[in-house]
Coordinates of C-alpha atoms and ligand atoms in Angstrom, one line a residue:
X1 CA -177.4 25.8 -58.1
X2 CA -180.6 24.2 -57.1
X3 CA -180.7 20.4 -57.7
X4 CA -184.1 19.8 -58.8
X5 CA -186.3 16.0 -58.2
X6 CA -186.8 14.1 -61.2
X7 CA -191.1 15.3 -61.0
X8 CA -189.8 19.0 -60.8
X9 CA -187.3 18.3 -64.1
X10 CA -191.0 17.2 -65.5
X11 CA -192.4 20.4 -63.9
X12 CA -189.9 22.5 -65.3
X13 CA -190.2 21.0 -69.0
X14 CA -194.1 21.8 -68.6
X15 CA -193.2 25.2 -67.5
X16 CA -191.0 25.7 -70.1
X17 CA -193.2 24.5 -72.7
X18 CA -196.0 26.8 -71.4
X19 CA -194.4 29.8 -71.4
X20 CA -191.5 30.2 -73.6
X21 CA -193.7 28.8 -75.3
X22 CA -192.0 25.8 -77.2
X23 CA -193.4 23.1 -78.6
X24 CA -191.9 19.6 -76.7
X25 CA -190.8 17.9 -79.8
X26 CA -188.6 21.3 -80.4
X27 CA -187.5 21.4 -76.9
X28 CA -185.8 17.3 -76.8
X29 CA -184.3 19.1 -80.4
X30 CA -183.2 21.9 -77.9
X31 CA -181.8 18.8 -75.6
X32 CA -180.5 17.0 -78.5
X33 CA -178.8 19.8 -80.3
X34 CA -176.8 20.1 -76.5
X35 CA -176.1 16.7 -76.2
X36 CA -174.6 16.3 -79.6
X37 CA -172.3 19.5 -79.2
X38 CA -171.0 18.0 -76.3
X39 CA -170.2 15.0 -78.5
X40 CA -169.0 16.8 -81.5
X41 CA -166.5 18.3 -79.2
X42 CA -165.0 15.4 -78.3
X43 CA -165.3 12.8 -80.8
X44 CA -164.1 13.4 -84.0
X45 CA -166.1 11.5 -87.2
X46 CA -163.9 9.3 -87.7
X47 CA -164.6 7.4 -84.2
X48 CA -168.2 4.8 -84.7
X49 CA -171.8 5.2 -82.5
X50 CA -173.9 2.5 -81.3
X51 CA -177.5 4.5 -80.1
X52 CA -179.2 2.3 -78.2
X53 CA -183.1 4.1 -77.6
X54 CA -185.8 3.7 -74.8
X55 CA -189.4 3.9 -75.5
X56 CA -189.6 7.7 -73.6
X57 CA -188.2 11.1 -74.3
X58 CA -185.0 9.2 -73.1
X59 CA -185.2 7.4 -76.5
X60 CA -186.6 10.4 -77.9
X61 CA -183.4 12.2 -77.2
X62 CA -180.9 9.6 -78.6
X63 CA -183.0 9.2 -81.9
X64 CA -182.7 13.4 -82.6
X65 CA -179.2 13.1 -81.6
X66 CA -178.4 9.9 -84.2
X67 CA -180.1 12.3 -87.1
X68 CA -178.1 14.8 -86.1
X69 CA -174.7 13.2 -85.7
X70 CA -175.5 12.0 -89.3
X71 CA -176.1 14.7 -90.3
X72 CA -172.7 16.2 -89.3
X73 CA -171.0 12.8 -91.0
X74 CA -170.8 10.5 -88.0
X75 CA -171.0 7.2 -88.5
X76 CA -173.8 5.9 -86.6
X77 CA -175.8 3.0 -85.7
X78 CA -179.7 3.2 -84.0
X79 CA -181.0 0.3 -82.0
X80 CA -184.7 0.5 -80.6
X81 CA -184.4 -1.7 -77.5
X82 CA -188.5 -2.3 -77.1
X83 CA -190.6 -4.9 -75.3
X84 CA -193.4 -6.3 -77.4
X85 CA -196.2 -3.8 -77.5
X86 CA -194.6 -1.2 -74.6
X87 CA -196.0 2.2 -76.0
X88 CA -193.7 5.2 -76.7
X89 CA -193.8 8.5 -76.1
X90 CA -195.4 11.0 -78.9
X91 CA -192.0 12.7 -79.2
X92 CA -189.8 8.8 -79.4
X93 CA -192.4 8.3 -82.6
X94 CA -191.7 11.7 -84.5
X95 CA -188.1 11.4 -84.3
X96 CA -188.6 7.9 -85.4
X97 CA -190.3 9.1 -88.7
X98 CA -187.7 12.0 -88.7
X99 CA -184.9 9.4 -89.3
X100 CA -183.3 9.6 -92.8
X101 CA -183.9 6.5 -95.2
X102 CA -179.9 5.6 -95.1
X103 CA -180.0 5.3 -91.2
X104 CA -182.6 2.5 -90.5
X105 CA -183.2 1.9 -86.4
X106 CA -182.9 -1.8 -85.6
X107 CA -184.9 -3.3 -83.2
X108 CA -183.6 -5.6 -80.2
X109 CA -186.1 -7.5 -78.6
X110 CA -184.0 -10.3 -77.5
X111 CA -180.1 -10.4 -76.4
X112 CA -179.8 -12.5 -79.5
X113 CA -180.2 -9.3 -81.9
X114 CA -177.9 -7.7 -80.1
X115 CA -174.9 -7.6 -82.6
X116 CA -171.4 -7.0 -82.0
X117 CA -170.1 -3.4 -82.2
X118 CA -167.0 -2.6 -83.6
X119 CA -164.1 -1.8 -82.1
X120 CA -163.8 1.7 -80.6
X121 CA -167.5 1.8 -81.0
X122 CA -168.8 4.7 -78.6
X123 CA -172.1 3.5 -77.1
X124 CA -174.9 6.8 -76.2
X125 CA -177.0 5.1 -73.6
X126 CA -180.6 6.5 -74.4
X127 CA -182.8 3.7 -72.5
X128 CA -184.2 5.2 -69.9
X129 CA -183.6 9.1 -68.4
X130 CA -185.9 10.8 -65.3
X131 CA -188.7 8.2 -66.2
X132 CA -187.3 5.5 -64.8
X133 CA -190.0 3.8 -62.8
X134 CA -188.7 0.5 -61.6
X135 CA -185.5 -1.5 -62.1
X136 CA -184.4 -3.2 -65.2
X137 CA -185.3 -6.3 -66.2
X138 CA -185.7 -8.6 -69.2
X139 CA -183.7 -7.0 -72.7
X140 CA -183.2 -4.2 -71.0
X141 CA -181.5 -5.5 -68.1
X142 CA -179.8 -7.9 -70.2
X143 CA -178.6 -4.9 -73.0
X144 CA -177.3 -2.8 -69.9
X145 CA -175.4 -5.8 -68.6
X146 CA -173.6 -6.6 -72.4
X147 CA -172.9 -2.7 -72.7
X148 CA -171.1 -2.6 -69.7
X149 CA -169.3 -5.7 -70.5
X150 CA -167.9 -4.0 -73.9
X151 CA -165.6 -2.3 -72.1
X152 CA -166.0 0.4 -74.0
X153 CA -167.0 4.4 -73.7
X154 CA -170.3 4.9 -72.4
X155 CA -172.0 7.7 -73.0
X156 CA -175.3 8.5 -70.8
X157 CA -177.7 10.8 -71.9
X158 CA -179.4 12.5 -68.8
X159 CA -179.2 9.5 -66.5
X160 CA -177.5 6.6 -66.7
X161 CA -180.4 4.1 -67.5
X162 CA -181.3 2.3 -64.3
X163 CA -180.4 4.9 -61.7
X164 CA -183.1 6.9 -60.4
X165 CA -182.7 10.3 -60.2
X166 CA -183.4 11.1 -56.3
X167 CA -184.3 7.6 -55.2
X168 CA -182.2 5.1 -53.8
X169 CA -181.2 2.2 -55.7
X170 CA -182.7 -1.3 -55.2
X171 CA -180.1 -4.6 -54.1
X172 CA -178.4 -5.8 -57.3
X173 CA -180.2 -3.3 -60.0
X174 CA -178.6 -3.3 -63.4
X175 CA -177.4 0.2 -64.1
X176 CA -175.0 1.3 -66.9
X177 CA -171.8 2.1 -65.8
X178 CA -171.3 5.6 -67.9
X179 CA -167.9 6.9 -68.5
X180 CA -169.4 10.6 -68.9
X181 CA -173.4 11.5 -68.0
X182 CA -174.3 14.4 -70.8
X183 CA -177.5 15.7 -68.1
X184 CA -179.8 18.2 -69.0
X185 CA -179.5 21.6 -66.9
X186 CA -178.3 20.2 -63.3
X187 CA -177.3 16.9 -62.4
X188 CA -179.3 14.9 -60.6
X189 CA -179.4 14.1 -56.7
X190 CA -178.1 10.3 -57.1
X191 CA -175.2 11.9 -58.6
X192 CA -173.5 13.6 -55.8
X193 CA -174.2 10.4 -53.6
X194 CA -171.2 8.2 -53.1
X195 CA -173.4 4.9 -54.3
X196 CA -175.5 6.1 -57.1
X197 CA -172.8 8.7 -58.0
X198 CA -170.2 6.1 -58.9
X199 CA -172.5 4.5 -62.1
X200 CA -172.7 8.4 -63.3
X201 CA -168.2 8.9 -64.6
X202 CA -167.6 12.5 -65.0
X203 CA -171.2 14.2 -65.1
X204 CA -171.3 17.6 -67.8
X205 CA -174.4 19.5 -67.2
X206 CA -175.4 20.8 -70.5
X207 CA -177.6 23.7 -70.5
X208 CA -181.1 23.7 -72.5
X209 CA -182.6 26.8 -71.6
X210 CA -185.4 25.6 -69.2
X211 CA -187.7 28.8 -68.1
X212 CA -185.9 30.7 -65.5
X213 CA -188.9 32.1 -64.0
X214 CA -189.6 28.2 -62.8
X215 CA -185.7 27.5 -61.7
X216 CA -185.7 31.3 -59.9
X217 CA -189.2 30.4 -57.9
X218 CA -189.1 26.1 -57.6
X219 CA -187.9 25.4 -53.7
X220 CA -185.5 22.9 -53.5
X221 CA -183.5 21.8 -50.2
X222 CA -180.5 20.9 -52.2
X223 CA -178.3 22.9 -53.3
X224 CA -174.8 22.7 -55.5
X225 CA -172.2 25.0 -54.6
X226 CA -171.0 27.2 -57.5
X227 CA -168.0 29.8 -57.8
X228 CA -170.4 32.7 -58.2
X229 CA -172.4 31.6 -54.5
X230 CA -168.7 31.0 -53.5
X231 CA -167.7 34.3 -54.6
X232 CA -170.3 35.8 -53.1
X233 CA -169.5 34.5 -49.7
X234 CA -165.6 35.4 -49.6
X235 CA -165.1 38.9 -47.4
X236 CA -162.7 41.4 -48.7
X237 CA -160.0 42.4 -46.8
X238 CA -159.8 46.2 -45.2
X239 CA -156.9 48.4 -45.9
X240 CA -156.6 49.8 -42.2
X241 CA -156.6 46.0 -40.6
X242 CA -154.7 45.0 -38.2
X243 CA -154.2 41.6 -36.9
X244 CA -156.9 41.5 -34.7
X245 CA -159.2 42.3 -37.3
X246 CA -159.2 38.6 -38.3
X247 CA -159.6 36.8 -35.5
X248 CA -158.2 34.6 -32.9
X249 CA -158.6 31.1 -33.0
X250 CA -157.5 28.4 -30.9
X251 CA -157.0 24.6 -32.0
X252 CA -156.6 21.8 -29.0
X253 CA -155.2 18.8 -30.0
X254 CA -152.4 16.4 -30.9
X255 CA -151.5 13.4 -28.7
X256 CA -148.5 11.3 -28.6
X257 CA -147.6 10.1 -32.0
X258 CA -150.5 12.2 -33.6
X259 CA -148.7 16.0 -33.2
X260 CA -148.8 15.8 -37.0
X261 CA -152.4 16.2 -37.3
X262 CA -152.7 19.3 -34.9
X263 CA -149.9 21.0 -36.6
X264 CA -151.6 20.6 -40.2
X265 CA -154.5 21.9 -38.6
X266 CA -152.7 25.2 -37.4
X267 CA -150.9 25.6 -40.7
X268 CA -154.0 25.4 -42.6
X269 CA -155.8 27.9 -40.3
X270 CA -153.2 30.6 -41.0
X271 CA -153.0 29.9 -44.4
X272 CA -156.9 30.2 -44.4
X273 CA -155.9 34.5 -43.2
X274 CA -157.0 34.2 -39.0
X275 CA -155.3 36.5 -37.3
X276 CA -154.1 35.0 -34.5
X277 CA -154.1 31.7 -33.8
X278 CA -153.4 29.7 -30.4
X279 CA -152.9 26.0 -29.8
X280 CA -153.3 23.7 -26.8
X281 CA -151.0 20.6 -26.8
X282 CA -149.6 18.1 -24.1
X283 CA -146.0 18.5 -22.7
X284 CA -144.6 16.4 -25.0
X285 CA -145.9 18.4 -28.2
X286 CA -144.6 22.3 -27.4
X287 CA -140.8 22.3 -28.7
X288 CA -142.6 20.5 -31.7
X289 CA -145.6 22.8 -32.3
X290 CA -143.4 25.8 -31.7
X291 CA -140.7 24.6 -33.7
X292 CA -143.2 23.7 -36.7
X293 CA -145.7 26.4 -36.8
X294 CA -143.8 29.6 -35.4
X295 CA -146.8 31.8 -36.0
X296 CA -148.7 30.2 -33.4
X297 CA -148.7 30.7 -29.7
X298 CA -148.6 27.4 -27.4
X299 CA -150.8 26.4 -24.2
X300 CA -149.5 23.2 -22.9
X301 CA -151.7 20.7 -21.0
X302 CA -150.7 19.6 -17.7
X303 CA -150.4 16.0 -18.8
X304 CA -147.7 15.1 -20.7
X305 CA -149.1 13.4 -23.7
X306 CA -152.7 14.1 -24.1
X307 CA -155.3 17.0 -23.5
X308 CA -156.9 16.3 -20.0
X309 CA -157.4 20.2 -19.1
X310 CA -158.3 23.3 -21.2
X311 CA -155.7 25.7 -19.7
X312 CA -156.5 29.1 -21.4
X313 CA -159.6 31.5 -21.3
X314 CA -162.3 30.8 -23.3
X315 CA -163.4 34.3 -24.1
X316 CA -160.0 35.2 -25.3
X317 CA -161.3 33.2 -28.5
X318 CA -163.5 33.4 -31.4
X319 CA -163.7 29.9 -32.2
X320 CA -162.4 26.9 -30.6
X321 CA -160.9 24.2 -33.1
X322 CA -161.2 20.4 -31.1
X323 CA -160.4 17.5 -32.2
X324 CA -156.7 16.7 -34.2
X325 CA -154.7 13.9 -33.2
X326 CA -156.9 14.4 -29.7
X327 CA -157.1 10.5 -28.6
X328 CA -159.9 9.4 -26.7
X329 CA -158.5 8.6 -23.3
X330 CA -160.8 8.8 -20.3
X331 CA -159.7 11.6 -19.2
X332 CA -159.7 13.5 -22.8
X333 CA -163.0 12.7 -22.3
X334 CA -163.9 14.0 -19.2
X335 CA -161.6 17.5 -20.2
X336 CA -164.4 17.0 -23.1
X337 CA -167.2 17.6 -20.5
X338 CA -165.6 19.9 -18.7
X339 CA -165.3 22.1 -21.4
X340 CA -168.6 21.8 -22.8
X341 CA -170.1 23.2 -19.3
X342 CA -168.0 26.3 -20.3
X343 CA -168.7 29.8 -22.2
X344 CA -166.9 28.5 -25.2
X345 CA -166.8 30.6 -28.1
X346 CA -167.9 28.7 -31.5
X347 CA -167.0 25.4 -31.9
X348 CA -165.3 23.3 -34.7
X349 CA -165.3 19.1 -33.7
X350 CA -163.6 16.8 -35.5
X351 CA -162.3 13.0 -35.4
X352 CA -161.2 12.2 -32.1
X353 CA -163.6 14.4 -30.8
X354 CA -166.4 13.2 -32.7
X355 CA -166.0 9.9 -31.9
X356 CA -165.9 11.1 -27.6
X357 CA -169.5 13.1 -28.6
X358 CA -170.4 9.7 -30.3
X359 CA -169.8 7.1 -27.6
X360 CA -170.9 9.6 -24.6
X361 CA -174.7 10.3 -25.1
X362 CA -174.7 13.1 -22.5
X363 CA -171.5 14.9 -24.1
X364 CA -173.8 14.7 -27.2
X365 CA -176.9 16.3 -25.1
X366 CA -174.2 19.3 -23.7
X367 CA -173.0 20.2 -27.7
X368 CA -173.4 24.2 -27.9
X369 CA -175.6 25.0 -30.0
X370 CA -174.3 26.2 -33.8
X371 CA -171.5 23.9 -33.4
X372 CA -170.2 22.4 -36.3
X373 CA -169.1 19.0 -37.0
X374 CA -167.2 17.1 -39.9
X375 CA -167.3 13.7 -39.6
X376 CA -166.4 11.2 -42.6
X377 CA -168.9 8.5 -43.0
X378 CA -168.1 6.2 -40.4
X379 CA -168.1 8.5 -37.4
X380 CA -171.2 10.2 -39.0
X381 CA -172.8 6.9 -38.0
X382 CA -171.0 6.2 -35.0
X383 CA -173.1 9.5 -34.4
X384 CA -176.3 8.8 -35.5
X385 CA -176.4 4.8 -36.5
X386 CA -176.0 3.1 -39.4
X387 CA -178.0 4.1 -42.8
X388 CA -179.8 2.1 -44.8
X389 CA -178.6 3.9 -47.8
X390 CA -177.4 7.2 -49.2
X391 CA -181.0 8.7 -49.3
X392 CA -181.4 7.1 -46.1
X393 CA -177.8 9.0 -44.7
X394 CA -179.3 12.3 -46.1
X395 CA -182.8 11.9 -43.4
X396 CA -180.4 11.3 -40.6
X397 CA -178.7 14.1 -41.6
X398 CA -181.1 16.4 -41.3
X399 CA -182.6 15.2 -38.3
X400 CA -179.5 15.2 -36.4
X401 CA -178.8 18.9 -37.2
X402 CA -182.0 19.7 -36.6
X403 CA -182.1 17.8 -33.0
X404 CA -178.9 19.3 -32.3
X405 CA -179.3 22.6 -33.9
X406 CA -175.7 22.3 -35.1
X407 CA -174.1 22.2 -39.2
X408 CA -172.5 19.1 -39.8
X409 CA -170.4 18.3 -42.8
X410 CA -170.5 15.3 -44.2
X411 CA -167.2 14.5 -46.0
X412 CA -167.0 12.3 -49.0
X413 CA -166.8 13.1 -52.8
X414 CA -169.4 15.6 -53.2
X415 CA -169.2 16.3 -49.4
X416 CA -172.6 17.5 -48.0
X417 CA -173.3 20.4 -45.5
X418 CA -176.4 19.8 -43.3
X419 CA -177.9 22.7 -41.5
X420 CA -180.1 23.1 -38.3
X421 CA -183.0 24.5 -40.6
X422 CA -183.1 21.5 -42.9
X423 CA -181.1 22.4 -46.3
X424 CA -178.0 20.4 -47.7
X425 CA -175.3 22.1 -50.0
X426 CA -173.1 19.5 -52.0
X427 CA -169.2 20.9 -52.5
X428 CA -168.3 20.5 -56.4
X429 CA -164.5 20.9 -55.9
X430 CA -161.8 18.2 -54.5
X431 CA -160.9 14.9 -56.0
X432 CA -159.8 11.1 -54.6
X433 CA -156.1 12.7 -54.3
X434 CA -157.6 14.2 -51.2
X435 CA -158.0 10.7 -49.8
X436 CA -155.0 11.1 -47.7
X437 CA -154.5 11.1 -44.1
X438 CA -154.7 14.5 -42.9
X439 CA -157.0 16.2 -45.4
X440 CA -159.6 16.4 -43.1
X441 CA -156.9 17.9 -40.4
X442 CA -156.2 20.6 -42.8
X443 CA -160.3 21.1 -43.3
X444 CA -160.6 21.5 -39.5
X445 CA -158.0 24.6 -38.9
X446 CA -160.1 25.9 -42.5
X447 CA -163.3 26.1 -40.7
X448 CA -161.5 27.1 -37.6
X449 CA -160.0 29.8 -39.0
X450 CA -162.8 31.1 -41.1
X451 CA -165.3 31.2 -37.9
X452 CA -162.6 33.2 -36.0
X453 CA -162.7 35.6 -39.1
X454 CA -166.3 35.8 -38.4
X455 CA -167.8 34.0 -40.9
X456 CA -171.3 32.3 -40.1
X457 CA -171.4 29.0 -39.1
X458 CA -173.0 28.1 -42.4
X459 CA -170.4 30.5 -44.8
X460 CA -168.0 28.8 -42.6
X461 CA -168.9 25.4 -44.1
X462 CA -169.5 26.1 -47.4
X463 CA -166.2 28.3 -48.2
X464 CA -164.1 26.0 -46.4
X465 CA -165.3 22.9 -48.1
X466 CA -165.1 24.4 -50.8
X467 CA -161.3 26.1 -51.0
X468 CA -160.4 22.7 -49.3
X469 CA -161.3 21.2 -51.7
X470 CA -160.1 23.5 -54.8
X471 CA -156.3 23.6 -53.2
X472 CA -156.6 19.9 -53.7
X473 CA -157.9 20.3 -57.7
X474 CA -154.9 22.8 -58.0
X475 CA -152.0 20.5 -56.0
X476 CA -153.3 17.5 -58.7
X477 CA -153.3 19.7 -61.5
X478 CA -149.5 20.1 -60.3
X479 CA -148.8 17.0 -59.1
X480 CA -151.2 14.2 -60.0
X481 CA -153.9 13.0 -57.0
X482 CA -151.4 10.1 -56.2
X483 CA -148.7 12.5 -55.0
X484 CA -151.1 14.5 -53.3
X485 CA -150.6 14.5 -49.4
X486 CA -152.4 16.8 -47.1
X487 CA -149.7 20.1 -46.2
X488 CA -150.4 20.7 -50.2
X489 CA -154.0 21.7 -49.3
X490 CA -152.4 24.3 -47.2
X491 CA -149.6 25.2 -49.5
X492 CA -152.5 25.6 -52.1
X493 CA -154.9 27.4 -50.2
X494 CA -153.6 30.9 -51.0
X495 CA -154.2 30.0 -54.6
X496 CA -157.3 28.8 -54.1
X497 CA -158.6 31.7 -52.1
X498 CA -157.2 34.0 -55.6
X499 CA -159.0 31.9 -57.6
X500 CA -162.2 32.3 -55.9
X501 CA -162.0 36.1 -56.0
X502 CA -161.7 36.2 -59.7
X503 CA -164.8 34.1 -59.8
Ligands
LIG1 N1 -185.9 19.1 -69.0 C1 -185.3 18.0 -69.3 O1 -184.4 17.5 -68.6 C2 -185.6 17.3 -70.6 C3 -185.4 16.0 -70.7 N2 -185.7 15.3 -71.8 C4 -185.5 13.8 -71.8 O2 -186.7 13.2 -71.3 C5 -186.3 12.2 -70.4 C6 -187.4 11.8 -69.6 O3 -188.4 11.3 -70.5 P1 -189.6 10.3 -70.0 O4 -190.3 9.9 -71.2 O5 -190.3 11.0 -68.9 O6 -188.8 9.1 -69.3 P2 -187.8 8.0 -69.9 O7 -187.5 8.3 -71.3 O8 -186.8 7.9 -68.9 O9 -188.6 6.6 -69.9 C7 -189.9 6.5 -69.5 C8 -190.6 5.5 -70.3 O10 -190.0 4.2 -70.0 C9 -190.9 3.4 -69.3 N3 -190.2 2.8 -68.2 C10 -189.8 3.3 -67.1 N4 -189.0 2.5 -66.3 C11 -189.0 1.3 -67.0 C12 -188.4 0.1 -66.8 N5 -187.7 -0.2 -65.8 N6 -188.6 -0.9 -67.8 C13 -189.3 -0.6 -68.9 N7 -189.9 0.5 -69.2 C14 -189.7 1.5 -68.2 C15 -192.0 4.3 -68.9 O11 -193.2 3.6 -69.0 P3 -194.0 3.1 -67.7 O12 -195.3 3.8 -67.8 O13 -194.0 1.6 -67.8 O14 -193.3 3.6 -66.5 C16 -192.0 5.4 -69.9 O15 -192.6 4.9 -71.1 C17 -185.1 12.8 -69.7 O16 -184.4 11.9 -69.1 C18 -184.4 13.4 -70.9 O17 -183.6 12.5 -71.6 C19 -186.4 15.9 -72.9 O18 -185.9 15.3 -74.1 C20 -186.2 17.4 -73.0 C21 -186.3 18.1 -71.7
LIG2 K1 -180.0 7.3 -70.3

């Protein structure tokens, strides 16, 4: 799903308006009509709204929806937040006028007329939607701030009011904290950022049949993954296969007192369908590895309790896993260099590893092309600096794939797959249960496993973020996010990988 800027929403309006044709004023009814389903569904009459409307279509929007949710026997209240002599928008005005006689809009001008609401009251937040074009301030600022400190259910329609839709957010803005964000076909960019995203609650896209012709042909560099692209990715297996037909993959990692995060590792790549799958440990780690993950075959490092020498044959591979519970002694380090001057089959870095490539510039210079990376926010910029903000994290991110023509994913909430040749996907599944030491273990023998199966490097990223991140929305489903800890991604992932071929 393409995620579209807030001046190609406007583009696709216009488009939509052009050649449906419809007239505006029928397509925020269109919008409206949406929105208020969404409601309907799961509010029942009896529970109170407080409309509180913008000067633009924002406003426009939560007017249509008040007549409509009277109309339907809500009981609902309209407020016109409005600075003295601001201009609204054509379509704000008719659906003024189109307000019945019994359900007058009241007009707050000051924070004085703001009255109380009464309890349970469900506030729609209509101020301000894809127009936004500068931070709050005065009534509006102050409304925002007395609606958040309600307490209460906050609905925003489109946007909350105050966030930008692809722009980063100034120091101290006042932005309604929504519990839910009804938007209008896709959500925004802001939302899938870890900054902006946490004023948006649970975002719904609600569709409002924008002109396909203009969503089919607009370009967009973002994308959000979707069960269909996902579906569309997964290979199905061959009757006549054998074991080789799904790779080999080899995992080095695991240091004293961090065997644990190697081993996930290996268990999540089987479980992910390789093959074959080979680890290296130290001394110290091969009764335990063999012990824990009998499926695998062991190489042992010379040294007893970290990696210091790759001991196998790289060809033997088709993709090389680094980084688990690797440490970052010196001479990890220099093992690190050695094996970068080497044939290596594809390459998967993570953690430990990361952080070697991070503090050793020429290690960094020697990455093999088409690597791929997955470093959480902090090694990301022990990598590439810090960010000035999430926007700002997005630039680096490009550039830094681009320089070193490798696909880094970026984990977080909506975690974010950068590619060599400029795009970003956003992953839709996972939740804060995942939070949990070892998740991203588990993610590493995924994408190991899947670029041994011969995935690409960028199907490798995108069906592995994904599935990670749906055997963590099916282990909470089961057992709550608290209870979650990382071998349930594993113990999931067969699940997940069924629920992705249905589609
Ligand atoms: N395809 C769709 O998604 C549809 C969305 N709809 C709704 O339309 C809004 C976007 O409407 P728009 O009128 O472009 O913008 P807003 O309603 O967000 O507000 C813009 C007006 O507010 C003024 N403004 C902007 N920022 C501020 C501020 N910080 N303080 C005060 N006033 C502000 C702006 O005036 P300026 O000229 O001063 O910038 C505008 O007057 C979208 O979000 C949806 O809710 C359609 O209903 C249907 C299709
Ligand atoms: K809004």
């Amino acid at each position: 799903m393409k995620i579209l800027s807030a001046a190609q929403t406007r583009k696709a309006d216009a488009y939509t308006i052009q050649h449906e044709p419809i007239s505006s004023l029928d397509l925020m009814e269109r919008a409206a009509s949406a929105l208020v389903d969404w409601l309907t569904q799961r509010f029942s009459p009896e529970v109170p709204f407080a409309i509180f409307c913008g000067p633009g279509n924002n406003g426009g929007d939560g007017l249509a929806a008040a007549r409509l949710l009277h109309n339907r026997g809500y009981n609902v209240q309209v407020f016109l937040v409005e600075e003295p002599d601001q201009t609204k928008s054509d379509d704000f005005t008719q659906n003024l006028h189109r307000l019945p006689q019994e359900l007058p809009a009241q007009s707050i001008q000051s924070i004085e007329d703001f009255s109380e609401l009464s309890p349970g009251t469900v506030v729609l937040d209509a101020l301000f939607g894809s127009g936004l074009s500068r931070p709050l301030r005065g009534v509006y600022a102050q409304v925002v701030e007395k609606m958040n400190q309600l307490g209460g259910t906050i609905i925003s329609v489109d946007v909350p009011s105050g966030l930008f839709a692809d722009e980063a957010l100034l120091q101290d803005s006042t932005v309604v904290q929504a519990t839910h964000t009804v938007t209008f076909e896709q959500p925004k960019l802001s939302f899938l950022l870890p900054s902006s995203g946490a004023y948006v609650g649970e975002w719904h896209a609600v569709s409002i049949a924008l002109h396909p012709e203009y969503l089919q042909n607009v370009a967009s560099p973002y994308q959000l993954l979707t069960p269909a692209f996902i579906k569309s990715i997964l290979k199905p297996r061959k009757k006549y296969a054998h074991k080789g037909t799904y790779g080999h993959a080899l995992l080095i990692g695991g240091s004293y007192g961090k065997l644990g995060a190697l081993i996930l590792s290996a268990q999540a790549a089987l479980r992910a369908g390789v093959g074959l799958l080979t680890v290296q440990v130290p001394q110290i780690g091969y009764s335990i590895v063999q012990t824990a993950v009998p499926e695998a075959m062991a190489l042992t490092d010379l040294h007893d309790l970290h990696f210091t020498r790759f001991t196998g044959q790289p060809d033997a591979y088709d993709c090389l896993g680094i980084g688990p519970g690797l440490g970052q002694a010196e001479d990890t380090r220099l093992a690190l260099e050695a094996l970068f001057r080497l044939h290596l089959p594809p390459l998967v870095l993570d953690a430990d590893a990361l952080n070697l490539v991070a503090a050793d510039r020429t290690l960094l210079r020697t990455l093999p092309e088409g690597s791929i990376l997955t470093p959480h926010l902090k090694e990301f910029e022990r990598l590439t600096g810090p960010a000035t903000d999430d926007f700002h994290r997005l630039q680096l991110l490009q550039s830094f794939c681009q320089e070193h023509k490798c696909y880094v994913v970026l984990k977080g909430a909506h975690s974010c797959v950068g590619t060599p040749t400029g795009e970003y996907y956003f992953n839709s599944t996972g939740n804060p249960g995942m939070a949990t030491g070892g998740s991203g273990d588990v993610l590493t023998g995924i994408l190991t496993s899947l670029r041994a199966q011969g995935y690409s490097a960028l199907e490798t990223c995108l069906l592995g973020i994904y599935v990670h991140g749906l055997a963590g929305d099916l282990a909470a489903q089961e057992m709550g996010q608290a209870s979650l800890i990382a071998s349930d991604l594993s113990a999931f992932l067969g699940k997940a990988f069924l629920a992705v071929e249905k589609g």
